[in-house]
C-alpha positions as MATLAB code, in Angstrom:
seq = 'KRFVDQLVPVAEKLAAAGLDFSYHNHNHEFAKYDGKLWLEALYETAPVEMLKAEIDTFWVQAGGGNPAEWVRRYPNRQPLFHLKDMSMFFDGTKRQQRFAPIGEGNLDWDDILQAAAESNCRWYLIEQDNCYGRDPFECLASSYNFLASKGLE';
ca = [
      30.386  -47.623   19.799;
      32.679  -44.691   19.321;
      32.554  -43.795   22.868;
      33.420  -47.344   23.966;
      36.200  -47.616   21.280;
      37.720  -44.204   23.015;
      37.229  -45.637   26.481;
      39.148  -48.961   25.973;
      42.823  -47.598   26.004;
      41.812  -45.506   28.997;
      40.322  -48.517   30.696;
      43.294  -50.829   29.759;
      45.568  -48.502   31.531;
      43.617  -48.250   34.848;
      43.336  -51.927   34.969;
      46.811  -52.356   34.497;
      47.411  -49.998   37.423;
      44.870  -52.349   39.336;
      42.017  -49.523   39.240;
      38.297  -49.868   37.862;
      36.722  -47.494   35.246;
      32.993  -46.805   36.296;
      30.608  -44.784   34.243;
      27.960  -42.464   36.315;
      24.892  -41.895   34.360;
      22.371  -39.022   34.354;
      18.913  -38.950   32.450;
      20.180  -38.288   29.091;
      21.546  -41.590   28.636;
      18.040  -42.997   28.816;
      17.346  -41.638   24.957;
      16.676  -44.212   22.490;
      19.189  -44.698   19.303;
      18.102  -47.240   16.860;
      15.386  -48.891   19.285;
      17.672  -48.928   22.191;
      18.538  -46.992   25.253;
      22.053  -45.346   25.217;
      23.069  -46.883   28.582;
      21.842  -50.242   27.881;
      23.942  -50.270   24.539;
      26.888  -48.920   26.558;
      26.894  -51.807   28.935;
      26.173  -54.306   26.390;
      29.156  -53.235   24.168;
      31.757  -52.577   26.723;
      32.959  -55.690   28.718;
      32.311  -55.809   32.278;
      35.933  -56.167   33.355;
      36.464  -53.027   31.217;
      33.482  -50.789   32.419;
      31.882  -50.546   35.503;
      28.602  -48.903   36.274;
      27.986  -46.082   38.762;
      24.069  -45.997   38.809;
      22.935  -42.877   40.011;
      19.177  -43.266   41.524;
      17.908  -40.045   40.969;
      18.837  -39.896   37.353;
      17.715  -43.340   36.352;
      14.163  -42.348   37.451;
      14.655  -38.639   35.881;
      15.368  -40.319   32.595;
      12.034  -42.595   33.161;
      13.836  -45.818   34.401;
      13.470  -47.960   37.608;
      16.793  -47.802   39.808;
      16.212  -51.270   41.181;
      15.575  -52.829   38.061;
      18.774  -51.280   36.623;
      20.876  -52.577   39.366;
      19.568  -56.178   39.111;
      19.939  -55.756   35.115;
      23.959  -55.635   35.912;
      24.464  -57.689   39.003;
      28.244  -58.091   38.985;
      29.192  -54.336   37.348;
      28.522  -52.208   40.232;
      31.208  -51.948   43.058;
      29.634  -48.712   43.958;
      26.189  -47.341   44.053;
      25.217  -43.580   43.698;
      22.281  -42.882   46.028;
      20.331  -39.426   45.469;
      16.787  -39.202   46.312;
      13.953  -37.275   44.231;
      10.770  -35.388   45.499;
       7.995  -34.217   43.356;
       6.434  -30.822   44.079;
       4.372  -28.272   42.380;
       5.386  -24.775   42.027;
       1.750  -23.179   41.127;
       2.490  -23.462   37.558;
       3.940  -26.984   37.046;
       5.013  -30.165   38.487;
       8.939  -30.214   39.409;
      11.520  -32.702   40.310;
      13.808  -31.699   43.529;
      17.023  -33.355   45.072;
      15.815  -34.610   48.444;
      17.574  -36.273   51.355;
      17.741  -40.129   51.167;
      14.338  -41.418   52.348;
      12.593  -37.884   51.979;
      11.635  -38.315   48.385;
       9.692  -40.796   46.298;
      12.096  -43.567   45.418;
      11.657  -47.073   46.686;
      14.441  -47.423   48.793;
      13.488  -50.789   50.297;
      13.557  -52.412   46.718;
      16.740  -50.214   45.546;
      18.743  -51.444   48.607;
      17.522  -54.731   48.132;
      18.806  -55.063   44.542;
      22.154  -53.427   45.498;
      22.835  -55.902   48.513;
      22.092  -58.589   45.540;
      24.297  -57.283   43.199;
      27.484  -57.172   45.557;
      27.781  -53.572   45.750;
      30.509  -52.557   48.071;
      30.389  -48.894   48.243;
      27.186  -46.464   48.376;
      27.901  -42.727   47.641;
      25.473  -40.153   48.954;
      25.113  -36.880   46.988;
      22.342  -34.221   46.962;
      22.981  -31.530   44.447;
      21.115  -28.836   46.056;
      19.451  -28.265   49.749;
      17.244  -25.667   49.045;
      17.980  -23.399   51.698;
      18.325  -26.328   54.225;
      21.795  -27.027   56.257;
      23.613  -29.353   54.046;
      24.965  -31.373   57.038;
      21.185  -31.481   58.415;
      20.598  -33.302   54.914;
      23.418  -35.382   54.919;
      22.513  -36.531   58.695;
      19.115  -37.205   57.454;
      20.416  -39.420   54.706;
      22.735  -41.341   56.726;
      20.224  -41.813   59.502;
      17.680  -43.298   57.240;
      20.503  -45.702   55.551;
      21.472  -46.908   58.989;
      17.714  -47.499   59.956;
      17.953  -49.839   56.579;
      20.931  -51.349   58.212;
      23.736  -49.970   56.040;
      26.772  -49.128   57.913;
];
């Protein structure tokens, strides 16, 4: 509630200038407070015309959620969508998550992209925080080619 109260004046100024205010999630917003996920409480408290969603697929999954379900939950709140893939690997001592080019990880992209299309998403943002020694432009090309093969332009 306190966060929403603080964002209202900012969102009102942005709206007056014809701009949207979008919230980008990470995994910590999937902690529960009073039996409700923080991100869920945020979107239930802030009106859609005041706050848009920038769902980050990697961080939803890292937080224990299903990215496609989160997109479907807020269908008209997402003018943009933050695409990031996750791969799992075992380093010899424990299982770890890694950033991966889109389509090279373990996210269900067919379901995620279908949900995004149903939600009237207009913009897709590709990000890979770490390429782990690979050429970043090679990773970007891999992500682009995968998304193009799924019909995105």
